Amino acid sequence: MAKTTYPELVGQVRAGALTPEAAADRLLAELTPRERLGLLDGDLGIFQLAGLAKLMATTAISAGAIPRLGYPGVRFSDGPRGVVIGNSTAFPVTMARAATWDPELEERIGLAMGREARAQGANYSGAVCINLVRHPAWGRAQESYGDDPVLLGTMGAALTRGLRRNVMACVKHFALNSMENARFRVDVVVDEHALHEAYLPHFRRVIEAGADSVMSAYNSVNGAFAGENRPLLTDILRDEWGFRGFVTSDWVWGVHDGVASLTAGLDVEMPFRMHRARELPKALRSGRVDPAVVEATGRRVVAGVIRHAAQRDEEEPGREVVACAEHRALARAAAVEGMVLLRNEPVDGAPVLPLPAGLGRIAVIGPLADQANLGDHGSSLVRPPSTVSPLDGIRAAFPGASIVHADGADVDAAVEAARGAEAAVLVVGMGADDEGERVVNEDMDLSIFGFPLTLKPVQRIVGALTSPGQFRRGGDRDLLTLHPQDEELVLRVAAANPRTVVVVIGGSAIIMERWRQAVPGILMAWYPGMEGGHAIADVLTGAEEPGGRLPMAFPAAAEHLPFFDPDASRIVYDAWWGQRKLDRDGNAAAWPFGFGLGYTTFHVEALEERDASSEAPLRVRVGNTGGREGSTVVQLYAVDDAADTPVPQLVGFRRVRLGAGEETVVDVPIDLTPTRQRDPATRAWTARPGRWRIIAAQHSPDAALIRYGG
Ligand code: BGC
C-alpha cells in the first residue's frame, strides 16, 4: 500500500475527503511508537540549550517533525514585535500597536509577520501575547495590548486573523502571566469571578477568532503550574470553551512533570526532549499513563497542523517579503498611529505641536535621542536590517534646520544647547535594562534528567554563547517614573527653552507628576520599531497626526495601583486594577484610559439610548470640529447608573478618520462581556445586576461625562 504522506493528507482535507482528525489518524497509523512520543515534545536535545538563542535567531524551532512522511511538525518562531528569525521587520511593540485601537491595521501587521515567518521556514507564530497588564511595572507589559479585556481581545483577534493566513497562531501565556522576576515560581491566586470575567475573556475571544494554539504560562494558578493545570487546560479551555487546537508549553521551564502536564491537557513540551522523553516510556510501561492519552494528544497536534495547512490559500511568500518596503511602511504607519499625544499646550499662541515650519535650530536632547530602542532583549528581540533613531528621523525631516545633539550626560551642556535653539526635543524613558523579559531568574532551579541544576551557570553559558546584547537585565521595572536624572534634565531644559517637547519611550504607563506641568508638549512614543525615528519626526513636523489613545490609564501616583511585589511567591489577583481601580477609589488618573490628543478635535454623540440588553452595533455621530484632517477613536462604555460609584467598562470602539469639518455616522460594534457574570456552579453567563447604560466617549468617562454625556 502506498505510504500516506503529509502532503497527500493535506490535499485530501483540502478536497473535503477527510476531516483533519481523520487525516491525523492516518498519519499516526504510519508512526513508530517512538515517533508518536516524539509528537509530544520539541525536537532539540537538551545539550542544545546553550545555543538556543542563536538557533532561534536563524531558524524555526520544530517539534514532532517526521521528515520521512513529509510532516513538518510544529515550526515555531516568536514573537510579538516581528519575526525573530534573520533580519525581519521590527514593528512597534504590541503596547504601541494597542494604542492604535485599530484592528484593521493590526490584522495587516499580522499578515506581514505571518508572511515573514513563513518565508523563513516557520509555520507557527508565538506573536499573540494578550496577558492583561495588571500593573505597569510588569517587565513584559510592552508585549501585550494593555489592561482592558475588550481591547486585548479585539487586537489579539485581529493579529491572529492576519497571522493565520500564513502560519498557525499561538496565543500566550495561558494564564495570569503578568509578573516577570517571579514568573517561574509565583502562584497567582484568583477567584472564579475575576478569572473568568476579567483575566480570561480576551483569551476566549482570540480562540473564537481562530487561534490554532495556546501557550501555557510559567507561573502557577491556584496552586498548580499553568503547564500542569487541569482546570485551565482541560476544564476551561477544552470543555467549557470548546477549543480544538493544541497547547504548547512555555519554554524549558514551563513543564516540571512530563506525566502531570500530559494528563492535565498540555500537548507539546517545548522546545527540548526533556521531561517527557525521560518519563513517558517508563510511565507507559508501568501503566501510569494511558496510551489513549498519548494517542489523543498526538492527534490534536497533527490535526492542528493539517487543518491549518489545508485552509491556507495564500501564495508561498518568498524571502524578498522579509523587511520589504511595504512592511517597513506599515511599521512606520503603526508607530505614528500608536503615538499618544498627552499634552499640547500653546507656545506663542499656538499648540507646541506640530512644530512651526522653518525652525532654524533644534536641540535634540537626551540619552535615548540617538538610539533606535526597539524594546527589550528577551525572546521577542527582532534584528531588523536597519533602524532609524529619533535623531536620524529629525535630521531627515528638518533638512533646513541646524540640529544640535546633546545626550544629557552633561546637563549644563544640554541646557546650553536648548537655550540656543528655537525648539528642544527631549527623548527620555526606558530601555532593555529597565524593563523586559528577564532571562536571568536567579531563584529558579531546573531539574534535568533528575539532576538538579541551578540556573546561574546555565545562564552564564547562555549569556556567553549568545549574540552580544541579548539578555540584558530586563525584569520588572524598579521605577514607575522616569529616572531621576531624566526628570532633572527635563525640568532644566524646559526652564531654558519654552518650546520643549518631551518624547517618552517605554513599554507601559509612566508617572510624570514631577515634571508634566512644566513642559508644553508630551508625546508617548512607546518603543516605536525600526522606523520609529521617522514616525516621531512625522508627528513633530505635522506631516502626520499622532493617532494613539492610551491602552491603560497613566496614574498620578504609585499608591493608586494594585499591590505588586516583584519577589512574591504568592499573590492574589482580584478584579481591581487600572482605570477601574482608580474609579472605584476616587483617584483621578494623570491621563485616563483611552486618552490621547490629536491635531484636530472631534465631537461624538450616540444616536440612540441603549441599555445592556443588545449587542447590536451602536450608531454614533462623529464630527471633526477642527481645522485639519484627523482621527479619533469612538469608545463605548457601559456605566451602571445604580452603582454608588460608577466604574465604566469599555464595551466597544472604532477608529474614525475625517477631513476638517466633516461629519459621519458610524456603527460601533459592542461586546457586552464586561456587563455579564458567570455562575461558577452552572458556568452560565447572565447579566450583572445594575442599571446599565452605554455611552459614547473619546476616553474613559469621568463623573461629569457620565452625567451629561460625551
Ligand atoms: C517566553 C515566551 C516565548 C518563548 C520562546 C519564553 O521565555 O516566555 O513568550 O515565546 O520563550 O521564545
XYZ file of C-alpha atoms and ligand atoms in Angstrom:
722
model
C 0.000 0.000 0.000
C 1.225 3.478 -0.820
C 2.523 5.485 2.091
C 0.192 8.112 3.487
C 2.311 11.192 3.420
C 1.553 14.543 4.932
C 1.196 16.405 1.600
C -1.267 13.794 0.391
C -3.279 14.071 3.587
C -3.366 17.852 3.416
C -4.633 17.527 -0.157
C -7.405 15.186 0.923
C -8.529 17.502 3.717
C -8.464 20.419 1.320
C -10.622 18.446 -1.092
C -13.100 17.696 1.686
C -12.418 13.946 1.511
C -11.110 13.734 5.089
C -11.521 15.699 8.292
C -8.267 16.941 9.839
C -8.775 14.471 12.678
C -9.249 11.537 10.293
C -6.182 12.635 8.364
C -4.234 12.818 11.611
C -5.301 9.265 12.426
C -3.964 8.105 9.073
C -0.648 9.765 9.749
C -0.500 8.396 13.295
C -1.091 4.911 11.924
C 2.183 5.202 9.998
C 4.252 6.116 13.026
C 6.518 4.043 15.194
C 5.881 4.230 18.969
C 8.955 6.411 19.270
C 7.723 8.811 16.594
C 4.366 9.031 18.343
C 6.030 10.069 21.559
C 8.133 12.484 19.565
C 4.996 14.444 18.678
C 4.686 15.443 22.311
C 7.894 17.404 22.739
C 10.392 19.546 20.865
C 12.970 18.113 18.505
C 16.030 19.623 20.176
C 18.311 17.793 22.568
C 18.806 19.430 25.943
C 22.509 19.809 25.128
C 21.398 22.494 22.658
C 20.281 24.764 25.496
C 23.361 26.937 25.327
C 22.905 27.550 21.615
C 19.147 28.057 21.732
C 19.055 31.834 21.403
C 21.345 31.725 18.394
C 19.312 28.965 16.828
C 16.077 30.899 17.268
C 17.653 33.853 15.516
C 18.411 31.745 12.462
C 15.670 29.165 12.112
C 12.242 27.959 13.204
C 12.325 25.524 16.123
C 10.475 22.321 15.359
C 8.542 19.834 17.409
C 7.460 16.416 16.198
C 8.792 16.665 12.638
C 8.746 13.376 10.695
C 10.752 14.007 7.565
C 10.217 10.543 6.102
C 6.485 11.338 5.769
C 6.963 14.966 4.831
C 5.354 16.034 8.116
C 6.938 19.349 9.163
C 5.761 19.272 12.765
C 5.174 22.486 14.607
C 7.777 25.010 13.410
C 7.844 27.835 15.931
C 9.064 31.376 15.721
C 8.451 34.319 18.045
C 7.277 36.883 18.527
C 5.148 39.898 19.348
C 7.014 42.709 17.588
C 8.100 40.909 14.446
C 9.772 37.680 13.443
C 12.844 36.836 15.496
C 14.489 34.884 12.671
C 17.018 36.655 10.467
C 16.663 40.368 9.791
C 12.936 40.844 9.841
C 10.736 43.905 10.146
C 10.751 45.272 13.689
C 7.266 46.650 14.215
C 6.400 48.912 17.130
C 5.910 46.778 20.249
C 2.476 45.349 20.963
C 1.669 48.070 23.503
C 2.306 50.733 20.861
C 0.025 48.860 18.469
C -2.608 48.563 21.185
C -2.567 52.352 21.328
C -3.675 52.470 17.678
C -7.015 50.916 18.673
C -7.042 49.865 15.036
C -7.791 46.181 14.486
C -7.664 46.525 10.682
C -4.110 47.828 10.888
C -3.211 45.100 13.376
C -4.564 42.454 11.038
C -2.338 43.813 8.266
C 0.620 43.628 10.631
C -0.314 40.024 11.422
C -0.375 39.277 7.699
C 3.058 40.842 7.268
C 4.520 38.959 10.233
C 2.974 35.702 9.046
C 4.483 36.144 5.590
C 7.916 36.892 7.009
C 7.703 33.923 9.365
C 6.607 31.573 6.622
C 9.253 32.823 4.215
C 11.860 31.892 6.827
C 10.609 28.394 7.464
C 8.094 28.732 10.288
C 4.507 27.507 10.314
C 3.669 28.601 13.870
C 3.960 32.049 15.459
C 4.205 32.975 19.125
C 3.310 36.615 18.443
C -0.102 36.833 20.089
C 0.575 37.899 23.671
C -2.555 39.068 25.449
C -1.860 38.873 29.165
C -3.669 41.654 30.956
C -1.202 44.207 32.307
C -2.419 44.268 35.882
C 0.429 46.544 36.969
C 2.597 48.808 34.791
C 5.763 47.512 36.459
C 5.384 44.193 34.650
C 8.594 43.878 32.654
C 6.885 42.386 29.622
C 3.955 44.811 29.517
C 5.314 46.018 26.163
C 4.496 42.619 24.626
C 0.798 42.910 25.377
C -2.136 45.147 24.433
C -2.652 46.931 27.731
C -5.062 46.247 30.516
C -8.559 46.108 29.110
C -10.181 42.769 28.223
C -12.160 44.131 25.251
C -9.166 45.958 23.755
C -6.889 42.955 24.412
C -9.355 40.556 22.822
C -10.126 42.716 19.799
C -6.497 43.450 18.961
C -5.318 39.897 19.703
C -8.067 38.527 17.457
C -7.002 40.893 14.671
C -3.358 39.814 14.869
C -4.485 36.189 14.909
C -6.595 36.605 11.758
C -3.681 38.223 9.958
C -1.090 35.658 11.035
C -3.274 32.667 10.242
C -3.270 33.361 6.546
C 0.268 32.014 6.548
C 1.140 30.434 9.875
C -0.626 28.933 12.860
C -1.265 31.488 15.586
C -0.381 30.681 19.183
C -1.928 32.837 21.904
C 0.033 33.203 25.122
C 0.617 32.963 28.072
C -2.291 30.989 29.480
C -2.875 32.328 32.034
C -2.314 35.169 34.509
C 1.281 35.722 33.491
C 1.927 39.369 34.339
C 4.925 39.394 36.638
C 8.418 38.845 35.347
C 11.051 38.457 38.062
C 9.000 35.808 39.826
C 7.463 34.269 36.729
C 8.868 30.794 37.226
C 7.535 30.326 40.713
C 4.810 32.792 41.627
C 1.424 31.306 42.450
C -1.384 33.579 41.314
C -4.458 33.116 43.453
C -7.664 34.165 41.769
C -11.348 33.541 42.367
C -13.666 32.204 39.690
C -15.234 35.588 39.008
C -12.037 37.525 38.478
C -10.586 34.650 36.466
C -13.468 34.232 34.029
C -14.785 37.772 33.932
C -11.517 39.749 33.914
C -8.437 37.670 33.062
C -9.776 35.170 30.539
C -12.439 36.758 28.284
C -9.794 38.018 25.834
C -8.275 34.544 25.542
C -11.672 33.164 24.698
C -12.208 35.911 22.150
C -8.912 35.160 20.397
C -9.653 31.459 20.373
C -13.036 32.169 18.840
C -11.219 34.213 16.207
C -9.452 31.015 15.176
C -6.231 30.767 17.196
C -4.717 27.370 16.389
C -2.813 27.004 19.598
C -2.316 28.202 23.142
C 0.947 28.527 25.063
C 0.749 27.807 28.762
C 2.359 30.190 31.256
C 5.312 29.646 33.609
C 3.570 30.781 36.785
C 1.163 28.671 38.730
C -2.511 29.431 39.146
C -4.350 28.494 42.314
C -1.613 26.120 43.367
C -0.844 24.271 40.113
C 1.714 25.303 37.481
C -0.108 26.592 34.403
C 1.516 23.868 32.278
C 0.080 21.219 34.572
C -3.171 22.910 35.393
C -6.148 20.743 34.529
C -8.791 23.341 35.368
C -7.164 25.759 32.911
C -6.012 23.417 30.159
C -8.882 20.986 30.060
C -11.902 22.081 32.076
C -11.944 25.662 30.808
C -10.092 25.602 27.519
C -11.488 22.464 26.002
C -14.636 21.543 27.919
C -16.086 24.962 28.553
C -14.801 26.870 25.515
C -14.643 24.002 23.038
C -11.054 24.729 21.938
C -9.991 22.171 19.307
C -6.376 23.217 18.822
C -3.256 22.212 20.714
C -1.373 23.573 23.696
C 2.383 24.027 23.846
C 4.357 24.792 26.983
C 6.259 27.945 27.655
C 9.867 27.138 27.060
C 12.208 24.954 29.078
C 10.808 25.848 32.485
C 7.140 25.567 31.592
C 6.973 21.843 32.344
C 8.012 20.380 35.665
C 6.487 16.927 35.394
C 6.048 15.311 31.987
C 3.249 12.980 33.026
C 1.315 15.554 35.036
C 1.481 18.025 32.174
C 0.176 15.434 29.734
C -2.743 14.346 31.835
C -3.610 17.958 32.610
C -4.017 18.678 28.885
C -0.706 20.142 27.733
C 0.112 18.720 24.315
C 3.710 19.651 23.488
C 6.661 20.258 25.791
C 8.823 22.955 24.173
C 11.442 23.027 22.871
C 13.582 20.132 24.140
C 13.251 16.402 24.565
C 13.408 16.751 28.311
C 10.919 15.680 30.946
C 8.624 13.716 28.691
C 11.394 11.966 26.811
C 12.663 10.685 30.121
C 9.383 9.958 31.884
C 6.836 8.817 29.314
C 8.327 5.493 28.132
C 8.530 4.298 31.725
C 5.087 5.680 32.597
C 3.563 3.862 29.634
C 5.212 0.595 30.611
C 4.037 0.851 34.187
C 0.503 1.803 33.185
C 0.729 5.204 34.849
C -0.092 6.781 31.517
C -2.861 5.503 29.302
C -1.664 5.042 25.688
C -5.002 6.503 24.610
C -3.962 9.849 26.151
C -0.728 9.823 24.157
C -2.707 8.998 21.032
C -5.324 11.700 21.578
C -2.660 14.291 22.300
C -0.654 13.448 19.183
C -3.836 13.519 17.121
C -4.684 17.013 18.350
C -1.311 18.354 17.324
C -1.176 16.668 13.926
C -4.798 17.572 13.192
C -3.996 21.191 14.038
C -1.040 21.283 11.665
C -3.022 19.593 8.883
C -6.115 21.758 9.421
C -4.125 24.935 9.061
C -2.163 23.707 6.064
C -5.370 22.688 4.310
C -7.031 26.038 4.983
C -4.089 28.096 3.845
C -4.705 29.609 0.438
C -2.024 32.287 0.209
C 0.783 32.172 -2.272
C 4.012 30.854 -0.785
C 5.911 34.023 0.204
C 9.499 34.360 -0.988
C 12.320 35.693 1.159
C 12.007 39.080 -0.510
C 8.994 39.815 1.735
C 11.295 39.976 4.769
C 11.632 43.624 5.824
C 10.346 44.699 2.402
C 9.461 48.328 1.743
C 5.750 47.627 2.230
C 6.294 46.126 5.687
C 8.580 48.956 6.760
C 5.949 51.450 5.675
C 3.441 49.526 7.764
C 5.786 49.697 10.759
C 6.087 53.455 10.302
C 2.337 53.945 9.936
C 1.664 51.871 13.058
C 4.216 53.865 15.039
C 2.517 57.124 14.046
C -0.938 55.789 14.771
C 0.124 54.436 18.167
C 1.886 57.561 19.415
C -0.142 59.218 22.146
C -0.054 62.990 22.411
C -0.594 63.560 26.122
C -0.087 67.283 26.335
C -0.044 70.031 23.725
C -0.175 73.455 25.367
C 0.185 76.725 23.494
C 3.528 78.420 22.956
C 3.315 81.876 21.355
C -0.397 81.438 20.832
C -0.394 78.028 19.087
C -0.138 74.461 20.416
C 3.524 73.498 20.689
C 2.950 70.630 18.237
C 3.280 70.392 15.358
C 6.464 72.426 15.465
C 6.311 75.555 13.326
C 7.757 75.279 9.834
C 11.056 76.988 9.158
C 12.761 76.465 12.505
C 16.426 77.326 12.145
C 17.869 75.444 15.093
C 16.532 72.460 17.027
C 18.182 70.890 20.057
C 17.672 67.141 20.277
C 18.493 66.096 23.792
C 18.510 63.025 25.971
C 20.109 59.644 26.457
C 17.691 57.952 24.058
C 17.799 60.526 21.248
C 20.332 58.659 19.175
C 19.077 55.138 19.930
C 16.558 53.248 17.855
C 15.445 51.445 21.051
C 13.186 48.704 19.735
C 12.223 47.211 23.088
C 13.529 44.546 25.432
C 16.153 41.925 24.699
C 14.224 38.817 25.593
C 12.531 36.220 23.401
C 10.823 38.900 21.304
C 14.067 40.553 20.173
C 13.909 41.327 16.439
C 17.016 42.264 14.463
C 15.910 44.460 11.578
C 18.312 45.233 8.739
C 18.263 48.930 9.598
C 16.876 51.267 12.231
C 16.087 54.961 12.497
C 16.751 56.753 15.785
C 14.758 59.853 16.772
C 17.829 61.936 15.974
C 18.125 60.383 12.475
C 14.420 60.963 11.888
C 14.532 64.593 12.995
C 17.610 65.278 10.889
C 15.878 63.863 7.824
C 12.620 65.729 8.453
C 14.115 69.176 9.085
C 16.708 69.429 6.323
C 16.839 73.193 6.549
C 17.461 73.341 10.292
C 20.657 73.038 12.232
C 20.242 70.093 14.607
C 22.256 70.176 17.808
C 22.517 66.933 19.732
C 23.296 66.587 23.425
C 22.882 63.251 25.187
C 22.174 64.934 28.514
C 25.001 63.280 30.445
C 26.347 66.790 30.854
C 23.221 68.625 31.961
C 24.751 72.079 31.636
C 25.761 71.384 28.044
C 22.232 70.134 27.286
C 20.726 73.256 28.830
C 23.098 75.398 26.780
C 22.046 73.578 23.600
C 18.378 74.084 24.472
C 18.859 77.751 25.231
C 20.467 78.386 21.877
C 17.704 76.633 19.898
C 14.204 77.604 18.774
C 12.818 74.279 19.976
C 14.066 71.481 22.215
C 13.054 67.866 21.717
C 13.951 65.605 24.624
C 13.938 61.840 24.223
C 13.878 60.042 27.553
C 12.429 56.917 29.093
C 13.128 53.233 29.359
C 15.321 50.628 27.736
C 16.149 46.959 27.890
C 17.925 47.362 31.207
C 14.852 48.926 32.800
C 12.107 46.565 31.713
C 11.648 43.438 29.689
C 11.795 39.709 29.707
C 14.251 38.569 32.312
C 16.112 35.511 31.314
C 18.251 35.600 34.423
C 15.946 34.368 37.135
C 18.368 33.536 39.865
C 15.953 31.841 42.174
C 14.932 29.089 39.777
C 16.360 25.630 39.853
C 15.960 23.270 36.975
C 15.995 19.552 37.190
C 17.338 17.830 34.110
C 17.132 14.071 33.997
C 16.678 14.119 37.721
C 19.812 16.148 38.372
C 19.260 19.500 39.972
C 20.819 22.282 38.015
C 20.797 25.823 39.237
C 20.221 28.362 36.573
C 23.173 30.576 37.298
C 25.857 28.583 35.468
C 23.451 27.793 32.637
C 22.734 31.435 32.226
C 26.362 32.313 32.308
C 26.987 29.871 29.452
C 23.916 31.044 27.572
C 24.995 34.633 28.074
C 28.499 33.926 26.838
C 27.448 31.991 23.781
C 24.569 34.047 22.543
C 24.876 37.120 20.442
C 26.176 40.062 22.414
C 23.461 42.353 23.617
C 20.764 39.741 24.101
C 19.569 39.092 27.630
C 20.029 42.478 29.162
C 18.868 42.985 32.726
C 15.186 43.328 31.861
C 12.750 42.243 34.515
C 10.007 44.159 36.238
C 10.526 47.891 36.439
C 12.009 49.288 39.619
C 10.817 52.732 38.658
C 7.374 53.865 37.622
C 8.666 57.366 36.959
C 11.441 58.395 34.606
C 14.936 58.017 36.004
C 15.511 60.884 38.454
C 18.349 62.269 36.318
C 16.000 62.369 33.304
C 13.370 64.194 35.339
C 16.023 66.690 36.316
C 17.097 67.046 32.697
C 13.507 67.673 31.577
C 12.990 70.360 34.212
C 16.253 72.118 33.428
C 15.757 72.009 29.644
C 12.143 73.158 29.913
C 13.281 76.111 32.006
C 15.797 77.018 29.311
C 13.523 76.654 26.291
C 9.773 77.364 26.363
C 9.240 75.316 23.213
C 10.185 71.981 24.753
C 8.623 68.687 23.707
C 9.308 65.500 25.650
C 9.182 62.255 23.694
C 8.795 59.388 26.149
C 9.961 55.866 25.359
C 8.641 52.938 27.379
C 6.525 49.810 27.430
C 3.742 50.831 29.776
C 2.475 53.650 31.989
C 4.957 56.160 33.369
C 4.223 58.500 36.246
C 5.135 62.025 35.137
C 3.808 64.133 38.011
C 7.129 65.730 38.898
C 7.512 67.462 35.550
C 4.454 67.141 33.361
C 3.100 70.635 34.039
C 6.497 72.154 33.332
C 6.574 71.303 29.616
C 4.095 72.263 26.905
C 4.377 69.031 24.893
C 4.491 65.336 25.841
C 4.395 62.564 23.271
C 4.271 58.929 24.406
C 6.125 57.041 21.671
C 6.442 53.599 23.378
C 9.068 51.504 21.558
C 8.184 52.624 18.040
C 10.006 49.999 15.962
C 12.638 50.130 13.238
C 11.114 53.190 11.518
C 10.348 54.846 14.856
C 12.636 57.835 14.329
C 10.846 58.736 11.095
C 7.477 58.285 12.778
C 8.438 60.604 15.636
C 9.610 63.195 13.123
C 6.386 62.806 11.093
C 4.454 63.790 14.206
C 6.789 66.633 15.178
C 6.573 68.231 11.735
C 2.842 67.637 11.490
C 3.185 65.605 8.316
C 1.151 63.083 10.300
C -1.173 63.347 13.243
C -0.367 61.251 16.326
C -3.230 58.763 16.417
C -2.716 56.918 19.705
C -5.062 56.517 22.652
C -3.846 55.079 25.955
C -4.370 51.308 26.258
C -4.029 51.707 30.026
C -4.552 54.647 32.373
C -1.445 56.626 33.318
C -1.758 57.052 37.088
C -0.761 60.092 39.114
C 0.785 58.065 41.958
C 2.141 54.581 42.552
C -0.140 54.250 45.602
C -3.133 54.270 43.260
C -2.058 50.994 41.684
C -2.794 47.469 42.871
C -0.392 45.665 45.184
C 2.679 44.411 43.338
C 5.648 42.592 44.785
C 8.197 41.511 42.177
C 9.561 38.903 44.576
C 6.220 37.419 45.535
C 5.870 33.685 45.683
C 2.112 34.066 46.058
C -0.121 36.950 45.009
C -3.870 37.497 44.861
C -5.298 38.913 41.613
C -8.706 40.490 42.021
C -10.809 42.461 39.577
C -9.406 45.862 40.570
C -6.594 47.340 38.533
C -6.023 50.227 36.144
C -8.785 52.706 35.400
C -11.412 50.673 37.194
C -9.430 50.735 40.436
C -8.825 54.477 40.094
C -12.564 54.990 39.548
C -13.569 52.800 42.478
C -11.126 54.508 44.825
C -11.907 58.019 43.612
C -8.363 58.714 42.381
C -8.036 60.793 39.228
C -5.656 59.466 36.587
C -2.942 61.718 35.258
C -4.399 60.678 31.880
C -7.334 58.273 31.774
C -7.661 55.049 29.857
C -8.413 55.783 26.210
C -6.992 59.319 26.327
C -4.997 60.933 23.543
C -4.956 64.294 21.759
C -4.718 64.864 18.031
C -4.057 67.846 15.827
C -7.772 68.403 15.381
C -10.832 67.998 17.641
C -13.878 65.758 17.482
C -17.404 65.559 18.765
C -19.075 62.181 19.283
C -22.700 61.508 20.107
C -24.609 58.242 20.422
C -27.709 58.301 18.247
C -29.763 56.063 20.495
C -30.285 55.411 24.188
C -29.087 51.934 24.936
C -29.078 49.621 27.938
C -27.026 46.417 28.086
C -29.630 44.144 26.545
C -28.477 44.209 22.932
C -25.152 43.636 21.271
C -26.270 45.224 18.006
C -23.740 47.853 16.912
C -24.494 51.306 18.241
C -24.900 54.211 15.816
C -22.733 57.159 16.724
C -22.448 60.545 15.036
C -18.849 61.709 14.765
C -17.773 65.151 13.666
C -14.340 66.616 13.065
C -14.726 70.045 14.649
C -11.173 71.203 13.979
C -9.195 72.651 11.130
C -7.401 69.641 9.657
C -7.933 66.044 8.728
C -7.516 63.652 11.603
C -8.884 60.702 13.510
C -10.460 59.826 16.802
C -11.407 56.591 18.495
C -15.080 56.392 19.372
C -15.226 54.462 22.616
C -18.344 52.913 24.118
C -18.531 52.452 27.861
C -21.147 50.617 29.898
C -21.991 52.530 33.057
C -24.119 51.200 35.899
C -26.411 54.032 36.959
C -27.452 52.060 40.048
C -23.910 51.933 41.451
C -22.821 54.430 44.115
C -19.529 54.887 42.291
C -19.828 54.156 38.594
C -16.948 52.146 37.170
C -17.262 52.466 33.381
C -16.310 49.408 31.335
C -15.158 49.560 27.723
C -17.597 47.576 25.569
C -16.655 48.669 22.067
C -14.647 51.069 19.955
C -13.998 52.198 16.441
C -11.375 54.434 14.891
C -12.799 57.095 12.586
C -10.838 59.363 10.232
C -12.468 62.518 8.856
C -11.493 65.624 6.930
C -11.713 69.070 8.518
C -15.319 69.937 9.327
C -16.630 66.559 8.126
C -19.297 64.582 9.928
C -20.413 60.979 9.629
C -22.447 58.285 11.352
C -20.700 55.013 12.196
C -21.780 51.669 13.624
C -19.637 50.757 16.617
C -19.504 47.047 17.490
C -20.371 46.072 21.053
C -19.059 43.277 23.267
C -21.127 43.165 26.440
C -18.994 40.599 28.280
C -17.904 43.196 30.879
C -21.529 43.621 31.927
C -22.038 39.909 32.465
C -21.207 37.463 35.207
C -20.567 33.749 35.221
C -22.098 31.409 37.733
C -19.253 29.129 38.892
C -21.672 26.282 39.670
C -23.539 26.184 36.363
C -20.945 28.007 34.206
C -23.853 30.031 32.816
C -23.372 33.706 31.974
C -26.070 36.198 32.951
C -26.423 39.966 33.045
C -24.716 41.554 36.008
C -27.305 43.300 38.186
C -27.468 47.050 37.658
C -28.992 49.766 35.502
C -26.613 49.704 32.564
C -26.368 52.471 30.051
C -23.988 52.652 27.097
C -22.334 55.978 26.480
C -20.117 57.159 23.655
C -16.941 58.986 24.610
C -13.374 59.669 23.494
C -11.747 58.283 26.639
C -12.845 56.623 29.852
C -15.561 58.944 31.090
C -15.265 60.869 34.335
C -18.249 61.698 36.543
C -19.187 64.822 34.569
C -19.135 62.981 31.278
C -21.222 60.183 32.733
C -23.805 62.655 33.983
C -24.016 64.944 30.993
C -22.968 62.766 28.084
C -19.903 62.669 25.835
C 8.794 33.281 26.653
C 7.766 33.050 25.572
C 8.444 32.742 24.268
C 9.380 31.563 24.454
C 10.097 31.165 23.189
C 9.828 32.171 26.710
O 10.878 32.538 27.550
O 8.145 33.400 27.908
O 6.939 34.180 25.426
O 7.507 32.503 23.266
O 10.344 31.903 25.418
O 10.838 32.199 22.677
